[in-house]
PDB file of N, CA, C and O in Angstrom:
ATOM      1  N   MET A  44      21.480 -16.224 -14.704  1.00 73.00           N
ATOM      2  CA  MET A  44      22.721 -16.106 -13.928  1.00 73.00           C
ATOM      3  C   MET A  44      22.747 -17.010 -12.686  1.00 73.00           C
ATOM      4  O   MET A  44      20.993 -16.390 -11.523  1.00 73.00           O
ATOM      5  N   THR A  45      23.490 -18.148 -12.301  1.00 90.00           N
ATOM      6  CA  THR A  45      23.239 -18.449 -10.528  1.00 90.00           C
ATOM      7  C   THR A  45      24.743 -17.777 -10.297  1.00 90.00           C
ATOM      8  O   THR A  45      25.754 -18.208 -10.772  1.00 90.00           O
ATOM      9  N   ILE A  46      24.244 -18.055  -8.809  1.00 93.00           N
ATOM     10  CA  ILE A  46      25.579 -17.295  -7.457  1.00 93.00           C
ATOM     11  C   ILE A  46      25.245 -18.254  -6.747  1.00 93.00           C
ATOM     12  O   ILE A  46      24.931 -19.072  -6.062  1.00 93.00           O
ATOM     13  N   ILE A  47      26.772 -18.995  -6.375  1.00 95.00           N
ATOM     14  CA  ILE A  47      27.062 -20.077  -5.587  1.00 95.00           C
ATOM     15  C   ILE A  47      28.322 -18.703  -4.783  1.00 95.00           C
ATOM     16  O   ILE A  47      28.808 -18.214  -4.879  1.00 95.00           O
ATOM     17  N   TYR A  48      27.499 -18.878  -3.334  1.00 97.00           N
ATOM     18  CA  TYR A  48      28.279 -18.138  -2.046  1.00 97.00           C
ATOM     19  C   TYR A  48      29.302 -19.281  -1.309  1.00 97.00           C
ATOM     20  O   TYR A  48      28.566 -20.577  -0.982  1.00 97.00           O
ATOM     21  N   THR A  49      29.855 -19.443  -1.258  1.00 97.00           N
ATOM     22  CA  THR A  49      30.929 -20.418  -0.382  1.00 97.00           C
ATOM     23  C   THR A  49      31.637 -19.185   0.719  1.00 97.00           C
ATOM     24  O   THR A  49      32.280 -18.524   0.523  1.00 97.00           O
ATOM     25  N   VAL A  50      32.089 -20.044   1.793  1.00 98.00           N
ATOM     26  CA  VAL A  50      33.290 -20.621   2.351  1.00 98.00           C
ATOM     27  C   VAL A  50      34.821 -21.091   1.921  1.00 98.00           C
ATOM     28  O   VAL A  50      34.429 -22.287   1.768  1.00 98.00           O
ATOM     29  N   ASP A  51      35.915 -20.103   1.825  1.00 97.00           N
ATOM     30  CA  ASP A  51      36.525 -20.302   1.362  1.00 97.00           C
ATOM     31  C   ASP A  51      38.190 -20.821   1.598  1.00 97.00           C
ATOM     32  O   ASP A  51      38.057 -19.746   2.862  1.00 97.00           O
ATOM     33  N   ALA A  52      38.835 -21.789   1.580  1.00 98.00           N
ATOM     34  CA  ALA A  52      40.181 -21.921   2.528  1.00 98.00           C
ATOM     35  C   ALA A  52      41.541 -21.714   2.038  1.00 98.00           C
ATOM     36  O   ALA A  52      41.249 -22.846   0.853  1.00 98.00           O
ATOM     37  N   PHE A  53      42.028 -21.148   2.158  1.00 98.00           N
ATOM     38  CA  PHE A  53      43.242 -21.147   1.841  1.00 98.00           C
ATOM     39  C   PHE A  53      44.029 -21.614   2.416  1.00 98.00           C
ATOM     40  O   PHE A  53      43.919 -21.132   3.145  1.00 98.00           O
ATOM     41  N   ASP A  54      45.556 -21.908   1.743  1.00 97.00           N
ATOM     42  CA  ASP A  54      46.868 -22.424   2.570  1.00 97.00           C
ATOM     43  C   ASP A  54      47.405 -21.310   2.466  1.00 97.00           C
ATOM     44  O   ASP A  54      47.435 -20.307   1.863  1.00 97.00           O
ATOM     45  N   ARG A  55      47.952 -20.774   4.230  1.00 94.00           N
ATOM     46  CA  ARG A  55      49.167 -20.313   4.350  1.00 94.00           C
ATOM     47  C   ARG A  55      49.849 -19.888   3.772  1.00 94.00           C
ATOM     48  O   ARG A  55      50.731 -18.484   3.945  1.00 94.00           O
ATOM     49  N   VAL A  56      51.049 -20.766   3.186  1.00 94.00           N
ATOM     50  CA  VAL A  56      52.037 -20.809   2.632  1.00 94.00           C
ATOM     51  C   VAL A  56      51.885 -20.167   1.510  1.00 94.00           C
ATOM     52  O   VAL A  56      52.426 -19.261   1.434  1.00 94.00           O
ATOM     53  N   ASP A  57      51.716 -20.986   0.640  1.00 95.00           N
ATOM     54  CA  ASP A  57      51.315 -20.445  -1.047  1.00 95.00           C
ATOM     55  C   ASP A  57      50.138 -20.150  -1.613  1.00 95.00           C
ATOM     56  O   ASP A  57      49.630 -19.446  -3.003  1.00 95.00           O
ATOM     57  N   GLU A  58      49.472 -19.543   0.061  1.00 94.00           N
ATOM     58  CA  GLU A  58      47.733 -18.894  -0.575  1.00 94.00           C
ATOM     59  C   GLU A  58      46.958 -19.434  -1.600  1.00 94.00           C
ATOM     60  O   GLU A  58      46.010 -19.342  -2.736  1.00 94.00           O
ATOM     61  N   LEU A  59      46.700 -20.998  -1.869  1.00 97.00           N
ATOM     62  CA  LEU A  59      46.044 -21.840  -2.798  1.00 97.00           C
ATOM     63  C   LEU A  59      45.015 -22.332  -2.174  1.00 97.00           C
ATOM     64  O   LEU A  59      44.823 -22.617  -0.690  1.00 97.00           O
ATOM     65  N   LEU A  60      44.023 -22.018  -2.968  1.00 97.00           N
ATOM     66  CA  LEU A  60      42.339 -22.792  -2.658  1.00 97.00           C
ATOM     67  C   LEU A  60      42.838 -24.224  -1.716  1.00 97.00           C
ATOM     68  O   LEU A  60      42.907 -24.858  -2.609  1.00 97.00           O
ATOM     69  N   VAL A  61      42.038 -24.922  -0.553  1.00 98.00           N
ATOM     70  CA  VAL A  61      42.433 -26.336  -0.401  1.00 98.00           C
ATOM     71  C   VAL A  61      40.301 -26.869  -0.407  1.00 98.00           C
ATOM     72  O   VAL A  61      41.395 -27.254  -0.449  1.00 98.00           O
ATOM     73  N   PHE A  62      39.806 -25.798  -0.098  1.00 98.00           N
ATOM     74  CA  PHE A  62      38.442 -26.185   0.024  1.00 98.00           C
ATOM     75  C   PHE A  62      37.643 -25.154   0.027  1.00 98.00           C
ATOM     76  O   PHE A  62      37.850 -24.142   0.303  1.00 98.00           O
ATOM     77  N   GLU A  63      36.439 -25.393  -0.187  1.00 97.00           N
ATOM     78  CA  GLU A  63      35.703 -24.013   0.382  1.00 97.00           C
ATOM     79  C   GLU A  63      34.100 -25.035  -0.370  1.00 97.00           C
ATOM     80  O   GLU A  63      33.861 -26.271   0.187  1.00 97.00           O
ATOM     81  N   VAL A  64      33.181 -24.616   1.038  1.00 98.00           N
ATOM     82  CA  VAL A  64      31.996 -24.757   1.102  1.00 98.00           C
ATOM     83  C   VAL A  64      30.671 -24.069   0.317  1.00 98.00           C
ATOM     84  O   VAL A  64      30.924 -23.089   1.263  1.00 98.00           O
ATOM     85  N   GLU A  65      30.014 -25.048   0.550  1.00 97.00           N
ATOM     86  CA  GLU A  65      28.635 -23.764  -0.122  1.00 97.00           C
ATOM     87  C   GLU A  65      28.154 -23.633   1.268  1.00 97.00           C
ATOM     88  O   GLU A  65      27.739 -23.840   1.895  1.00 97.00           O
ATOM     89  N   VAL A  66      27.694 -22.191   0.321  1.00 97.00           N
ATOM     90  CA  VAL A  66      26.545 -21.519   1.436  1.00 97.00           C
ATOM     91  C   VAL A  66      24.813 -21.648   1.045  1.00 97.00           C
ATOM     92  O   VAL A  66      25.019 -20.627  -0.462  1.00 97.00           O
ATOM     93  N   PRO A  67      24.366 -22.493   1.420  1.00 97.00           N
ATOM     94  CA  PRO A  67      22.721 -22.424   0.656  1.00 97.00           C
ATOM     95  C   PRO A  67      22.588 -20.622   1.113  1.00 97.00           C
ATOM     96  O   PRO A  67      22.746 -19.787   1.984  1.00 97.00           O
ATOM     97  N   LYS A  68      21.470 -20.611  -0.145  1.00 94.00           N
ATOM     98  CA  LYS A  68      21.484 -19.047  -0.053  1.00 94.00           C
ATOM     99  C   LYS A  68      20.225 -18.039   0.911  1.00 94.00           C
ATOM    100  O   LYS A  68      20.265 -17.470   1.595  1.00 94.00           O
ATOM    101  N   GLU A  69      19.397 -19.224   1.322  1.00 96.00           N
ATOM    102  CA  GLU A  69      18.453 -19.084   2.190  1.00 96.00           C
ATOM    103  C   GLU A  69      18.779 -18.693   3.417  1.00 96.00           C
ATOM    104  O   GLU A  69      18.345 -18.316   4.388  1.00 96.00           O
ATOM    105  N   LYS A  70      20.615 -19.965   3.678  1.00 97.00           N
ATOM    106  CA  LYS A  70      21.174 -19.119   4.842  1.00 97.00           C
ATOM    107  C   LYS A  70      22.124 -17.420   5.449  1.00 97.00           C
ATOM    108  O   LYS A  70      22.335 -17.673   6.664  1.00 97.00           O
ATOM    109  N   LEU A  71      22.206 -16.845   3.779  1.00 96.00           N
ATOM    110  CA  LEU A  71      22.269 -15.839   4.251  1.00 96.00           C
ATOM    111  C   LEU A  71      22.460 -14.662   5.343  1.00 96.00           C
ATOM    112  O   LEU A  71      23.125 -14.430   5.605  1.00 96.00           O
ATOM    113  N   PRO A  72      20.481 -14.482   5.545  1.00 96.00           N
ATOM    114  CA  PRO A  72      20.780 -13.797   6.848  1.00 96.00           C
ATOM    115  C   PRO A  72      21.358 -13.884   7.972  1.00 96.00           C
ATOM    116  O   PRO A  72      21.568 -13.134   8.382  1.00 96.00           O
ATOM    117  N   GLU A  73      21.192 -15.414   8.032  1.00 97.00           N
ATOM    118  CA  GLU A  73      21.887 -15.315   9.060  1.00 97.00           C
ATOM    119  C   GLU A  73      23.454 -14.927   8.950  1.00 97.00           C
ATOM    120  O   GLU A  73      24.160 -14.941  10.010  1.00 97.00           O
ATOM    121  N   VAL A  74      24.252 -15.669   7.696  1.00 97.00           N
ATOM    122  CA  VAL A  74      25.471 -15.643   8.351  1.00 97.00           C
ATOM    123  C   VAL A  74      25.564 -13.828   7.993  1.00 97.00           C
ATOM    124  O   VAL A  74      26.755 -13.523   8.920  1.00 97.00           O
ATOM    125  N   SER A  75      24.528 -13.148   7.589  1.00 96.00           N
ATOM    126  CA  SER A  75      25.335 -11.540   7.652  1.00 96.00           C
ATOM    127  C   SER A  75      25.700 -11.415   9.074  1.00 96.00           C
ATOM    128  O   SER A  75      25.833 -10.444   9.475  1.00 96.00           O
ATOM    129  N   GLU A  76      23.601 -11.557   9.867  1.00 97.00           N
ATOM    130  CA  GLU A  76      24.432 -11.356  11.204  1.00 97.00           C
ATOM    131  C   GLU A  76      25.457 -11.669  11.839  1.00 97.00           C
ATOM    132  O   GLU A  76      26.232 -10.843  12.035  1.00 97.00           O
ATOM    133  N   VAL A  77      25.799 -12.893  11.434  1.00 97.00           N
ATOM    134  CA  VAL A  77      27.396 -13.112  12.187  1.00 97.00           C
ATOM    135  C   VAL A  77      28.515 -12.217  11.386  1.00 97.00           C
ATOM    136  O   VAL A  77      29.785 -11.594  12.180  1.00 97.00           O
ATOM    137  N   MET A  78      28.974 -11.706   9.619  1.00 97.00           N
ATOM    138  CA  MET A  78      29.142 -11.262   9.140  1.00 97.00           C
ATOM    139  C   MET A  78      29.378  -9.284   9.383  1.00 97.00           C
ATOM    140  O   MET A  78      30.279  -8.690   9.691  1.00 97.00           O
ATOM    141  N   GLU A  79      28.124  -8.797  10.219  1.00 96.00           N
ATOM    142  CA  GLU A  79      27.491  -7.705  10.969  1.00 96.00           C
ATOM    143  C   GLU A  79      28.004  -7.022   9.549  1.00 96.00           C
ATOM    144  O   GLU A  79      28.443  -6.001   9.669  1.00 96.00           O
ATOM    145  N   TRP A  80      26.909  -7.502   8.566  1.00 96.00           N
ATOM    146  CA  TRP A  80      27.222  -5.990   7.477  1.00 96.00           C
ATOM    147  C   TRP A  80      25.618  -5.210   7.319  1.00 96.00           C
ATOM    148  O   TRP A  80      25.082  -5.969   7.782  1.00 96.00           O
ATOM    149  N   SER A  81      26.283  -4.520   6.737  1.00 95.00           N
ATOM    150  CA  SER A  81      25.195  -3.389   6.073  1.00 95.00           C
ATOM    151  C   SER A  81      24.439  -3.833   5.455  1.00 95.00           C
ATOM    152  O   SER A  81      24.179  -4.859   4.764  1.00 95.00           O
ATOM    153  N   GLU A  82      22.890  -3.066   5.121  1.00 94.00           N
ATOM    154  CA  GLU A  82      22.115  -3.791   3.857  1.00 94.00           C
ATOM    155  C   GLU A  82      23.246  -3.402   2.819  1.00 94.00           C
ATOM    156  O   GLU A  82      22.706  -4.193   2.208  1.00 94.00           O
ATOM    157  N   GLU A  83      23.798  -2.283   2.379  1.00 94.00           N
ATOM    158  CA  GLU A  83      24.199  -2.629   1.695  1.00 94.00           C
ATOM    159  C   GLU A  83      25.514  -3.415   1.316  1.00 94.00           C
ATOM    160  O   GLU A  83      25.363  -4.245   0.225  1.00 94.00           O
ATOM    161  N   ASP A  84      26.190  -3.648   1.803  1.00 94.00           N
ATOM    162  CA  ASP A  84      26.793  -5.202   2.500  1.00 94.00           C
ATOM    163  C   ASP A  84      26.216  -5.963   1.770  1.00 94.00           C
ATOM    164  O   ASP A  84      26.737  -7.203   1.073  1.00 94.00           O
ATOM    165  N   TYR A  85      24.996  -6.112   2.675  1.00 94.00           N
ATOM    166  CA  TYR A  85      24.195  -7.421   1.983  1.00 94.00           C
ATOM    167  C   TYR A  85      23.374  -7.728   1.109  1.00 94.00           C
ATOM    168  O   TYR A  85      24.033  -9.080  -0.219  1.00 94.00           O
ATOM    169  N   ASN A  86      23.839  -6.238   0.029  1.00 93.00           N
ATOM    170  CA  ASN A  86      23.107  -6.208  -1.435  1.00 93.00           C
ATOM    171  C   ASN A  86      24.045  -6.672  -2.039  1.00 93.00           C
ATOM    172  O   ASN A  86      23.676  -7.889  -3.086  1.00 93.00           O
ATOM    173  N   ASP A  87      25.091  -6.220  -1.602  1.00 92.00           N
ATOM    174  CA  ASP A  87      26.669  -6.821  -2.850  1.00 92.00           C
ATOM    175  C   ASP A  87      27.113  -8.074  -2.312  1.00 92.00           C
ATOM    176  O   ASP A  87      27.230  -8.581  -3.790  1.00 92.00           O
ATOM    177  N   PHE A  88      26.812  -8.280  -1.733  1.00 93.00           N
ATOM    178  CA  PHE A  88      27.647 -10.255  -1.314  1.00 93.00           C
ATOM    179  C   PHE A  88      25.595 -11.228  -2.118  1.00 93.00           C
ATOM    180  O   PHE A  88      26.303 -12.160  -2.356  1.00 93.00           O
ATOM    181  N   ALA A  89      24.971 -10.767  -2.004  1.00 91.00           N
ATOM    182  CA  ALA A  89      23.866 -11.367  -2.158  1.00 91.00           C
ATOM    183  C   ALA A  89      23.556 -11.420  -3.572  1.00 91.00           C
ATOM    184  O   ALA A  89      23.650 -12.173  -4.585  1.00 91.00           O
ATOM    185  N   ALA A  90      24.227  -9.981  -4.660  1.00 91.00           N
ATOM    186  CA  ALA A  90      24.166  -9.556  -5.831  1.00 91.00           C
ATOM    187  C   ALA A  90      25.701 -10.438  -6.765  1.00 91.00           C
ATOM    188  O   ALA A  90      25.673 -10.660  -7.670  1.00 91.00           O
ATOM    189  N   GLY A  91      26.737 -11.640  -5.489  1.00 89.00           N
ATOM    190  CA  GLY A  91      27.843 -11.599  -5.880  1.00 89.00           C
ATOM    191  C   GLY A  91      28.786 -11.120  -6.022  1.00 89.00           C
ATOM    192  O   GLY A  91      30.210 -11.205  -6.557  1.00 89.00           O
ATOM    193  N   LEU A  92      29.192 -10.014  -5.695  1.00 88.00           N
ATOM    194  CA  LEU A  92      29.940  -8.800  -5.217  1.00 88.00           C
ATOM    195  C   LEU A  92      30.706  -9.370  -4.434  1.00 88.00           C
ATOM    196  O   LEU A  92      30.403  -9.266  -3.084  1.00 88.00           O
ATOM    197  N   GLY A  93      32.355  -8.916  -4.270  1.00 82.00           N
ATOM    198  CA  GLY A  93      32.677  -9.323  -3.117  1.00 82.00           C
ATOM    199  C   GLY A  93      32.588 -10.402  -2.335  1.00 82.00           C
ATOM    200  O   GLY A  93      32.297 -10.632  -2.426  1.00 82.00           O
ATOM    201  N   GLY A  94      34.106  -9.875  -1.878  1.00 91.00           N
ATOM    202  CA  GLY A  94      34.704 -10.908  -0.524  1.00 91.00           C
ATOM    203  C   GLY A  94      35.512 -10.783   1.105  1.00 91.00           C
ATOM    204  O   GLY A  94      35.676 -10.098   0.549  1.00 91.00           O
ATOM    205  N   TRP A  95      35.218 -11.853   1.984  1.00 96.00           N
ATOM    206  CA  TRP A  95      35.338 -10.812   3.142  1.00 96.00           C
ATOM    207  C   TRP A  95      36.260 -11.588   3.334  1.00 96.00           C
ATOM    208  O   TRP A  95      36.371 -12.861   3.978  1.00 96.00           O
ATOM    209  N   ASN A  96      37.116 -10.937   4.414  1.00 97.00           N
ATOM    210  CA  ASN A  96      37.998 -12.539   5.496  1.00 97.00           C
ATOM    211  C   ASN A  96      37.204 -12.863   6.797  1.00 97.00           C
ATOM    212  O   ASN A  96      36.629 -11.414   7.169  1.00 97.00           O
ATOM    213  N   LEU A  97      37.596 -14.147   6.923  1.00 98.00           N
ATOM    214  CA  LEU A  97      37.172 -14.355   8.271  1.00 98.00           C
ATOM    215  C   LEU A  97      37.605 -14.759   9.189  1.00 98.00           C
ATOM    216  O   LEU A  97      39.317 -15.352   8.894  1.00 98.00           O
ATOM    217  N   THR A  98      37.125 -14.648  10.082  1.00 98.00           N
ATOM    218  CA  THR A  98      38.453 -14.632  11.672  1.00 98.00           C
ATOM    219  C   THR A  98      37.920 -16.184  12.125  1.00 98.00           C
ATOM    220  O   THR A  98      36.792 -16.977  12.014  1.00 98.00           O
ATOM    221  N   GLU A  99      38.874 -16.820  13.450  1.00 98.00           N
ATOM    222  CA  GLU A  99      38.138 -17.923  13.611  1.00 98.00           C
ATOM    223  C   GLU A  99      36.764 -18.163  14.428  1.00 98.00           C
ATOM    224  O   GLU A  99      36.165 -18.784  14.304  1.00 98.00           O
ATOM    225  N   GLN A 100      36.581 -16.942  15.329  1.00 98.00           N
ATOM    226  CA  GLN A 100      34.746 -16.687  15.661  1.00 98.00           C
ATOM    227  C   GLN A 100      33.999 -17.113  14.434  1.00 98.00           C
ATOM    228  O   GLN A 100      33.015 -16.896  15.174  1.00 98.00           O
ATOM    229  N   LYS A 101      34.374 -15.719  13.888  1.00 98.00           N
ATOM    230  CA  LYS A 101      33.266 -15.916  12.131  1.00 98.00           C
ATOM    231  C   LYS A 101      33.036 -17.130  11.482  1.00 98.00           C
ATOM    232  O   LYS A 101      31.890 -17.910  11.245  1.00 98.00           O
ATOM    233  N   VAL A 102      34.112 -17.824  10.951  1.00 98.00           N
ATOM    234  CA  VAL A 102      34.535 -19.040  10.956  1.00 98.00           C
ATOM    235  C   VAL A 102      33.649 -20.289  11.562  1.00 98.00           C
ATOM    236  O   VAL A 102      32.189 -21.252  11.211  1.00 98.00           O
ATOM    237  N   ARG A 103      33.937 -20.233  13.193  1.00 98.00           N
ATOM    238  CA  ARG A 103      32.842 -20.545  14.031  1.00 98.00           C
ATOM    239  C   ARG A 103      31.542 -21.074  13.810  1.00 98.00           C
ATOM    240  O   ARG A 103      30.569 -22.127  14.803  1.00 98.00           O
ATOM    241  N   ALA A 104      31.080 -19.815  14.322  1.00 98.00           N
ATOM    242  CA  ALA A 104      29.944 -19.467  14.081  1.00 98.00           C
ATOM    243  C   ALA A 104      28.893 -20.257  12.582  1.00 98.00           C
ATOM    244  O   ALA A 104      27.726 -19.908  13.026  1.00 98.00           O
ATOM    245  N   ILE A 105      29.443 -20.026  11.641  1.00 98.00           N
ATOM    246  CA  ILE A 105      29.302 -20.244  10.183  1.00 98.00           C
ATOM    247  C   ILE A 105      28.894 -21.737  10.328  1.00 98.00           C
ATOM    248  O   ILE A 105      28.227 -22.515   9.534  1.00 98.00           O
ATOM    249  N   GLU A 106      29.914 -22.512  10.569  1.00 98.00           N
ATOM    250  CA  GLU A 106      30.241 -23.882  10.806  1.00 98.00           C
ATOM    251  C   GLU A 106      28.736 -24.299  11.222  1.00 98.00           C
ATOM    252  O   GLU A 106      27.614 -25.189  11.631  1.00 98.00           O
ATOM    253  N   GLY A 107      28.069 -23.313  12.308  1.00 98.00           N
ATOM    254  CA  GLY A 107      26.949 -23.117  13.819  1.00 98.00           C
ATOM    255  C   GLY A 107      26.005 -23.858  12.199  1.00 98.00           C
ATOM    256  O   GLY A 107      24.805 -24.543  12.173  1.00 98.00           O
ATOM    257  N   ILE A 108      26.274 -22.709  11.454  1.00 98.00           N
ATOM    258  CA  ILE A 108      24.695 -22.421  11.217  1.00 98.00           C
ATOM    259  C   ILE A 108      24.645 -22.906  10.147  1.00 98.00           C
ATOM    260  O   ILE A 108      23.396 -23.347  10.041  1.00 98.00           O
ATOM    261  N   LEU A 109      25.701 -23.605   9.205  1.00 98.00           N
ATOM    262  CA  LEU A 109      25.576 -24.904   8.700  1.00 98.00           C
ATOM    263  C   LEU A 109      25.554 -26.755   8.914  1.00 98.00           C
ATOM    264  O   LEU A 109      25.093 -27.261   8.205  1.00 98.00           O
ATOM    265  N   GLY A 110      25.590 -26.051  10.439  1.00 97.00           N
ATOM    266  CA  GLY A 110      26.066 -27.604  10.714  1.00 97.00           C
ATOM    267  C   GLY A 110      27.144 -28.814  10.705  1.00 97.00           C
ATOM    268  O   GLY A 110      26.501 -29.446  10.028  1.00 97.00           O
ATOM    269  N   GLN A 111      28.152 -28.007   9.875  1.00 97.00           N
ATOM    270  CA  GLN A 111      29.543 -28.709   9.726  1.00 97.00           C
ATOM    271  C   GLN A 111      30.499 -28.203  10.487  1.00 97.00           C
ATOM    272  O   GLN A 111      30.260 -26.892  10.581  1.00 97.00           O
ATOM    273  N   GLU A 112      31.439 -28.992  10.534  1.00 97.00           N
ATOM    274  CA  GLU A 112      32.686 -28.748  10.733  1.00 97.00           C
ATOM    275  C   GLU A 112      34.038 -28.721  10.100  1.00 97.00           C
ATOM    276  O   GLU A 112      33.668 -29.303   9.149  1.00 97.00           O
ATOM    277  N   PHE A 113      34.072 -27.841   9.384  1.00 98.00           N
ATOM    278  CA  PHE A 113      35.593 -27.359   8.832  1.00 98.00           C
ATOM    279  C   PHE A 113      36.855 -27.097   9.179  1.00 98.00           C
ATOM    280  O   PHE A 113      37.557 -25.887   8.413  1.00 98.00           O
ATOM    281  N   TYR A 114      36.540 -25.890  10.045  1.00 98.00           N
ATOM    282  CA  TYR A 114      37.364 -24.693  10.478  1.00 98.00           C
ATOM    283  C   TYR A 114      39.209 -25.040  11.068  1.00 98.00           C
ATOM    284  O   TYR A 114      38.904 -26.393  10.952  1.00 98.00           O
ATOM    285  N   GLN A 115      40.692 -25.375  10.483  1.00 97.00           N
ATOM    286  CA  GLN A 115      41.423 -26.368   9.983  1.00 97.00           C
ATOM    287  C   GLN A 115      42.303 -24.829  10.507  1.00 97.00           C
ATOM    288  O   GLN A 115      42.560 -23.872  10.644  1.00 97.00           O
ATOM    289  N   GLU A 116      42.923 -25.143  11.839  1.00 96.00           N
ATOM    290  CA  GLU A 116      44.195 -23.442  12.406  1.00 96.00           C
ATOM    291  C   GLU A 116      44.712 -23.635  11.556  1.00 96.00           C
ATOM    292  O   GLU A 116      45.578 -22.093  11.318  1.00 96.00           O
ATOM    293  N   ASP A 117      45.461 -24.228  10.854  1.00 96.00           N
ATOM    294  CA  ASP A 117      46.651 -23.710   9.375  1.00 96.00           C
ATOM    295  C   ASP A 117      46.383 -23.244   8.211  1.00 96.00           C
ATOM    296  O   ASP A 117      46.955 -23.001   7.691  1.00 96.00           O
ATOM    297  N   LEU A 118      44.734 -22.853   8.321  1.00 98.00           N
ATOM    298  CA  LEU A 118      43.787 -22.513   7.145  1.00 98.00           C
ATOM    299  C   LEU A 118      43.767 -20.935   7.551  1.00 98.00           C
ATOM    300  O   LEU A 118      43.418 -20.309   8.516  1.00 98.00           O
ATOM    301  N   ASP A 119      43.631 -19.810   6.065  1.00 98.00           N
ATOM    302  CA  ASP A 119      43.343 -18.817   6.571  1.00 98.00           C
ATOM    303  C   ASP A 119      42.149 -18.421   5.654  1.00 98.00           C
ATOM    304  O   ASP A 119      41.906 -19.941   4.479  1.00 98.00           O
ATOM    305  N   TYR A 120      40.546 -18.078   5.746  1.00 98.00           N
ATOM    306  CA  TYR A 120      38.958 -17.814   5.383  1.00 98.00           C
ATOM    307  C   TYR A 120      38.911 -16.955   5.054  1.00 98.00           C
ATOM    308  O   TYR A 120      38.874 -15.960   5.332  1.00 98.00           O
ATOM    309  N   GLN A 121      37.820 -17.089   3.584  1.00 98.00           N
ATOM    310  CA  GLN A 121      36.968 -16.286   3.333  1.00 98.00           C
ATOM    311  C   GLN A 121      35.951 -16.402   2.837  1.00 98.00           C
ATOM    312  O   GLN A 121      35.804 -17.767   2.259  1.00 98.00           O
ATOM    313  N   ILE A 122      34.770 -15.500   3.084  1.00 97.00           N
ATOM    314  CA  ILE A 122      33.181 -15.920   2.013  1.00 97.00           C
ATOM    315  C   ILE A 122      32.490 -15.059   0.733  1.00 97.00           C
ATOM    316  O   ILE A 122      33.091 -14.157   0.808  1.00 97.00           O
ATOM    317  N   SER A 123      32.866 -15.337   0.020  1.00 95.00           N
ATOM    318  CA  SER A 123      32.877 -14.724  -1.007  1.00 95.00           C
ATOM    319  C   SER A 123      30.917 -15.396  -1.952  1.00 95.00           C
ATOM    320  O   SER A 123      30.580 -16.574  -1.636  1.00 95.00           O
ATOM    321  N   GLY A 124      30.865 -14.875  -3.085  1.00 91.00           N
ATOM    322  CA  GLY A 124      29.567 -15.035  -3.830  1.00 91.00           C
ATOM    323  C   GLY A 124      30.157 -15.183  -4.948  1.00 91.00           C
ATOM    324  O   GLY A 124      31.187 -13.664  -5.466  1.00 91.00           O
ATOM    325  N   GLY A 125      29.796 -15.678  -6.271  1.00 86.00           N
ATOM    326  CA  GLY A 125      30.166 -15.435  -7.871  1.00 86.00           C
ATOM    327  C   GLY A 125      29.404 -16.424  -8.594  1.00 86.00           C
ATOM    328  O   GLY A 125      28.621 -16.827  -8.154  1.00 86.00           O
ATOM    329  N   GLU A 126      29.223 -15.572  -9.724  1.00 81.00           N
ATOM    330  CA  GLU A 126      28.370 -16.165 -10.666  1.00 81.00           C
ATOM    331  C   GLU A 126      29.317 -17.538 -10.644  1.00 81.00           C
ATOM    332  O   GLU A 126      30.202 -17.082 -10.957  1.00 81.00           O
ATOM    333  N   VAL A 127      27.794 -18.544 -11.587  1.00 76.00           N
ATOM    334  CA  VAL A 127      28.645 -19.568 -11.741  1.00 76.00           C
ATOM    335  C   VAL A 127      27.966 -19.848 -13.311  1.00 76.00           C
ATOM    336  O   VAL A 127      26.965 -19.247 -13.728  1.00 76.00           O
TER     337      VAL A 127
END
């Protein structure tokens, strides 16, 4: 079982996925700090369970962790993990 973690960007009008950015597993502890997850939330996410909505501030912080810029004002963002 392989779990992939992503930041997902959705169109605000039709709610379709526009793009996703992979989050390497080794970055999860830093992302967890940004997300302010409890230990249970972190463990659930690491196991590929659930998704969380992201504010602009959290997206920008995750951009810094990943060393990539991808925020666009007209999109909604979530972070999720799932089995591939």
